[in-house]
Short mmCIF file of C-alpha atoms in Angstrom, two decimals:
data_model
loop_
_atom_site.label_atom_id
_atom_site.label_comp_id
_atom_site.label_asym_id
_atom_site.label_seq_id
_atom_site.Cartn_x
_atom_site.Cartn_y
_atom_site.Cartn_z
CA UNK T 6 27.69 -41.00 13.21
CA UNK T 7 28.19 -41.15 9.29
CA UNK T 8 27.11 -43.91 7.44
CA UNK T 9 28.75 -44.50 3.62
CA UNK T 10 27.08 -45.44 0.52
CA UNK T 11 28.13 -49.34 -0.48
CA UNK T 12 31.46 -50.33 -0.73
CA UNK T 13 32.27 -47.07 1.13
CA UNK T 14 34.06 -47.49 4.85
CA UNK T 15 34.89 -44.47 7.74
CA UNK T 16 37.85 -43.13 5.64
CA UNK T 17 35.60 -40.62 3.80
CA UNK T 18 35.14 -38.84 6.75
CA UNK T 19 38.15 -38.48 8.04
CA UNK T 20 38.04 -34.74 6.59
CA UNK T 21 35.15 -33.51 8.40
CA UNK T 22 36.67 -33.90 12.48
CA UNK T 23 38.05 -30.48 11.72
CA UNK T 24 35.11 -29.31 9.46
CA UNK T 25 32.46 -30.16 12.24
CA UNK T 26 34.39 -30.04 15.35
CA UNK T 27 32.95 -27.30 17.11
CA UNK T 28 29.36 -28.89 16.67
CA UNK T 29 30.29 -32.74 16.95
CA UNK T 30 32.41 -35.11 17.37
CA UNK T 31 32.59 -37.37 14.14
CA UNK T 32 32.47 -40.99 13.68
CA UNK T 33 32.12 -43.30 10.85
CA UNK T 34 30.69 -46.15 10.62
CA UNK T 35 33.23 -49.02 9.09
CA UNK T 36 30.67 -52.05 8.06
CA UNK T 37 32.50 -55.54 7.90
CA UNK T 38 34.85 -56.15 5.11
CA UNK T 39 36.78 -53.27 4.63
CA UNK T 40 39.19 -51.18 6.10
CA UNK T 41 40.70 -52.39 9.38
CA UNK T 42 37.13 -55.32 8.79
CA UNK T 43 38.70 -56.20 6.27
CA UNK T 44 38.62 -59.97 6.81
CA UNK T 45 35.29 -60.05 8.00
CA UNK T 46 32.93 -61.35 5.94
CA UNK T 47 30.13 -58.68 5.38
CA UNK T 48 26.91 -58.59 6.90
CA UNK T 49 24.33 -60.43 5.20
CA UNK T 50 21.00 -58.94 6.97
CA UNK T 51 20.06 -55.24 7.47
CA UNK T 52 18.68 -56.07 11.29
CA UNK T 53 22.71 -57.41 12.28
CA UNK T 54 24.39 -54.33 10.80
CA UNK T 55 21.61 -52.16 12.73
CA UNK T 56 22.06 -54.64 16.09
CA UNK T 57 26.23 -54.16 16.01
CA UNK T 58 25.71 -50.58 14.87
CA UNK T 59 23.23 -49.89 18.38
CA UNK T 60 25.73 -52.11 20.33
CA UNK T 61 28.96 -49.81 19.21
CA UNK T 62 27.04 -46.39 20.14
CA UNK T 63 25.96 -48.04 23.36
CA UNK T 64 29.83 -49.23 24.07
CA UNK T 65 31.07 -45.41 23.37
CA UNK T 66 28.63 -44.15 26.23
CA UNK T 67 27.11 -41.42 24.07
CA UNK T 68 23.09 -40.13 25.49
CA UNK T 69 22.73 -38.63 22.13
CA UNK T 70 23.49 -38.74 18.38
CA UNK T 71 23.21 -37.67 15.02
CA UNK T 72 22.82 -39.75 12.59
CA UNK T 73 23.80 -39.14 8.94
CA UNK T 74 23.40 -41.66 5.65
CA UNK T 75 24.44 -41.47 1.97
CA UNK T 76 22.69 -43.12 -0.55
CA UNK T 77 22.37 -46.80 0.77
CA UNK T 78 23.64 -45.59 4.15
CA UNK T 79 20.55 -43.22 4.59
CA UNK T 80 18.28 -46.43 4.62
CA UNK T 81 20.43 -47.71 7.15
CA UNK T 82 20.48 -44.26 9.20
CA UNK T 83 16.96 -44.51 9.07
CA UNK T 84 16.55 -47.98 10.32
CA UNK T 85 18.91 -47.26 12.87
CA UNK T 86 16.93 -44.00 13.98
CA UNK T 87 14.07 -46.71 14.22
CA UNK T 88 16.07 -48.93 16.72
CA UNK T 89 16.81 -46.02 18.50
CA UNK T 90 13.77 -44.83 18.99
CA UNK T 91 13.14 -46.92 21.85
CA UNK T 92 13.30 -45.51 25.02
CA UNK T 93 15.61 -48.20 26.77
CA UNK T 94 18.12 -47.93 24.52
CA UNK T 95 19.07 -44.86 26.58
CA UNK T 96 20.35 -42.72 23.61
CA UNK T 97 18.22 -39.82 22.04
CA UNK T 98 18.75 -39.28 18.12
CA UNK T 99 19.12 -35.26 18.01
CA UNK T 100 19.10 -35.03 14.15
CA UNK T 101 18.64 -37.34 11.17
CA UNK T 102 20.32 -36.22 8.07
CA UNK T 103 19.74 -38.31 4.22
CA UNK T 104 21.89 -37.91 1.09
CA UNK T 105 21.29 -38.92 -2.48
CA UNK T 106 18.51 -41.69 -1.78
CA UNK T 107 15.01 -42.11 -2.20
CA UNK T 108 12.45 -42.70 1.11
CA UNK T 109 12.76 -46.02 2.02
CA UNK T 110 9.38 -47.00 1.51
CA UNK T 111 10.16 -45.93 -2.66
CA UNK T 112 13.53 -47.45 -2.12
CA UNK T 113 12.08 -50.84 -1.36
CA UNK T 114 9.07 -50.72 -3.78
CA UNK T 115 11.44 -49.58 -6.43
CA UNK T 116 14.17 -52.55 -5.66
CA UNK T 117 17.64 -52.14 -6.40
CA UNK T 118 19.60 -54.17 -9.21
CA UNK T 119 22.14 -56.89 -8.17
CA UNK T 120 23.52 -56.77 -11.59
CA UNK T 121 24.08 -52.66 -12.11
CA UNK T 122 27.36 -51.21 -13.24
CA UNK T 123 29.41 -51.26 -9.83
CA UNK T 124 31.96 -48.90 -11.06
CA UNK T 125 29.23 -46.14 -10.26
CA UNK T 126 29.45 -46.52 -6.83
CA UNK T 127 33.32 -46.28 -7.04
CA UNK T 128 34.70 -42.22 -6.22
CA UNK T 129 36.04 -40.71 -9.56
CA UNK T 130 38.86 -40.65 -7.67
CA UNK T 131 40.04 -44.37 -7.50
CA UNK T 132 38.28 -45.74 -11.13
CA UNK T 133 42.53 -45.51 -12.31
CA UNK T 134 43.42 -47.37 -9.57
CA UNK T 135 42.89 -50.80 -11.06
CA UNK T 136 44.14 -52.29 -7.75
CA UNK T 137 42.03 -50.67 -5.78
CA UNK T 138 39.07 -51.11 -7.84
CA UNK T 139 39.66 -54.92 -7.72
CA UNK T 140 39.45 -54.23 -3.65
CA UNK T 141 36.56 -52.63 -3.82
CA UNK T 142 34.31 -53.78 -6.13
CA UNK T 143 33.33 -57.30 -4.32
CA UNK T 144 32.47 -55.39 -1.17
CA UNK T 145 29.84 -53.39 -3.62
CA UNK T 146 28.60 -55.98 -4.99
CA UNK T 147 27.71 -57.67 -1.24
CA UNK T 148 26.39 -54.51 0.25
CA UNK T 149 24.24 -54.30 -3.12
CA UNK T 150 22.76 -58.18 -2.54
CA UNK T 151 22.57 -56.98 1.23
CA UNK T 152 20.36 -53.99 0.15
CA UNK T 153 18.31 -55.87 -2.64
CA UNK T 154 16.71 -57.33 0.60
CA UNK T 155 15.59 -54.67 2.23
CA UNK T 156 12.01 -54.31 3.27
CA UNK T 157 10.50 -51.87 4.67
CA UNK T 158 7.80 -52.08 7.61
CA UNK T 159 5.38 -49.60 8.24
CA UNK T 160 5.44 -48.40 11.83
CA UNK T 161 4.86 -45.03 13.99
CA UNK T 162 6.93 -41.83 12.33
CA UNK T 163 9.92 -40.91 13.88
CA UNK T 164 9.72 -37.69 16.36
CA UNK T 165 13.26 -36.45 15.09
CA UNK T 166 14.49 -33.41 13.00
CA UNK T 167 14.88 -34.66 9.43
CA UNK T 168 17.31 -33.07 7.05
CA UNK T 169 17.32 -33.89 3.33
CA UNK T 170 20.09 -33.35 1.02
CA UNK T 171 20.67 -34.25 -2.95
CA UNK T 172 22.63 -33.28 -5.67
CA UNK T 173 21.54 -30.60 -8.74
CA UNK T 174 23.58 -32.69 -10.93
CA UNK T 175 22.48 -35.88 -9.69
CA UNK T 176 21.46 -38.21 -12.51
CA UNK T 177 19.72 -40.38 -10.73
CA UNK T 178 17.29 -38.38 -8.38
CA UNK T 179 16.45 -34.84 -7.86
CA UNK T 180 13.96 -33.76 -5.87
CA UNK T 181 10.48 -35.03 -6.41
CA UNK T 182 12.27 -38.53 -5.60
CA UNK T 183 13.16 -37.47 -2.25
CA UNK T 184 10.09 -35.33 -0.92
CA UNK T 185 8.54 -38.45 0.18
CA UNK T 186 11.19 -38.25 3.05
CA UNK T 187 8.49 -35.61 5.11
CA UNK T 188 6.82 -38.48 5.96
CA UNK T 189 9.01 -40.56 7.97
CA UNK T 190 8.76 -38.10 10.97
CA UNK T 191 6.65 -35.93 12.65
CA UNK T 192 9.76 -33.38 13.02
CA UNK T 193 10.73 -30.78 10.90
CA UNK T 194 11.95 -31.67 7.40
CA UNK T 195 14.19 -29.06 5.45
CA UNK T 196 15.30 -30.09 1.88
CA UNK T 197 18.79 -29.11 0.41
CA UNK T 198 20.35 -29.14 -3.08
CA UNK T 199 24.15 -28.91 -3.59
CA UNK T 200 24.72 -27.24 -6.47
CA UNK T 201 27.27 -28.98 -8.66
CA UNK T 202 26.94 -32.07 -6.74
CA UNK T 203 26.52 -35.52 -8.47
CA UNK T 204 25.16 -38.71 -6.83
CA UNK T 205 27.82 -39.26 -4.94
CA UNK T 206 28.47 -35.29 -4.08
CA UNK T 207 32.25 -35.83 -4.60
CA UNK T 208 34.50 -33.05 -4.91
CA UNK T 209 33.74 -29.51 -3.80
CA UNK T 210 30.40 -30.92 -3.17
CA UNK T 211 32.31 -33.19 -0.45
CA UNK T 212 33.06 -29.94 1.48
CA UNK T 213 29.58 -28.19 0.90
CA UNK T 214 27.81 -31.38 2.26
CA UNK T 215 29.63 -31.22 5.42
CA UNK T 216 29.06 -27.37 5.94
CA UNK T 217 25.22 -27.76 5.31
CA UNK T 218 25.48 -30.91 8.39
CA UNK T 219 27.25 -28.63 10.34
CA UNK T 220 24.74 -25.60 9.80
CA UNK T 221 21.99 -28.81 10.65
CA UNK T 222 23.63 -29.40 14.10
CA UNK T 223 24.08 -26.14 15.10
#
């Protein structure tokens, strides 16, 4: 399951079924408010997106998963690896995989700006889309307010295998920010840059970030 950074929906991964398909199956996650949500007013709580998020794996009748987040959708793939972690649930996470974001713990100690330039979290490819930006650019801003709440709470490690990935053009973070990762889990953690890849890893990065998940789930 692939979770987007804010604003994002499921259509990003549409191009990784083929890319992945002998290791996976692939689904996105599409968060309320966009896409075929899009009249849904979005989630205002990280502990309802996780809930509906548990619910929807449960409903497709999967045993295990793997769970991958960019940038504010690692924090949620990491919360969600926490729901999961409980036995009853009935569904083992296999692999957690984390792109362009800092440990959660940092994440919430460092606090995230409601008031940031937007257009950064907007693909390259759609800032000359005026139209589109106009779409896009209130569901940002509410999945930024959702994340400016987020608080973390210490509890036991996770037990799964942890991949890390970031950008060597990434302006924001590199990787001293995301070593603290290690310690989320008592699993293996293995740490990998993209060259060329910016925050967002958009481009050929796109395609290099789905061959290192599929090299992960192998």
């Amino acid at each position: 399951m692939c979770i987007p950074w804010a604003g994002a929906g499921a259509a990003p991964f549409r191009s990784w079924g083929p890319l992945l398909g002998d290791v996976a199956t692939v689904y996105g996650l599409r968060l309320a408010g966009r896409e075929s949500r899009r009249t849904e007013p979005p989630a205002d709580t990280m502990s309802h997106v996780v809930a509906e998020t548990v619910a929807e794996l449960a409903d497709l009748g999967v045993s295990r998963v793997a769970l991958f987040g960019q940038c504010s959708g690692a924090v949620l793939a990491f919360e969600l690896a926490k729901a999961l972690a409980d036995p009853g649930r009935g569904i083992d996470v296999t692999r957690l995989i984390v792109a362009s974001q800092r440990p959660p713990r940092d994440f919430a100690e460092a606090g995230i700006a409601v008031d940031q330039d937007l257009m950064t979290y907007v693909p390259a490819e759609f800032r000359e889309e005026p139209d589109l930006v106009e779409l896009l650019l209130p569901i940002i801003a509410a999945d930024i307010e959702l994340m400016s709440r987020y608080a973390y709470e210490p509890g036991d490690p996770l037990e799964v295998p942890l991949t890390v990935v970031y950008g060597a053009g990434d302006e924001v973070l590199g990787r001293a920010q995301v070593d603290g990762w290690h310690r989320v889990t008592t699993g293996p953690t293995s740490f990998h840059e993209i060259a060329g890849g910016d925050h967002l890893l958009e481009g050929e990065a796109w395609l290099e970030l789905a061959e290192t998940i599929r090299v992960a789930l192998e």
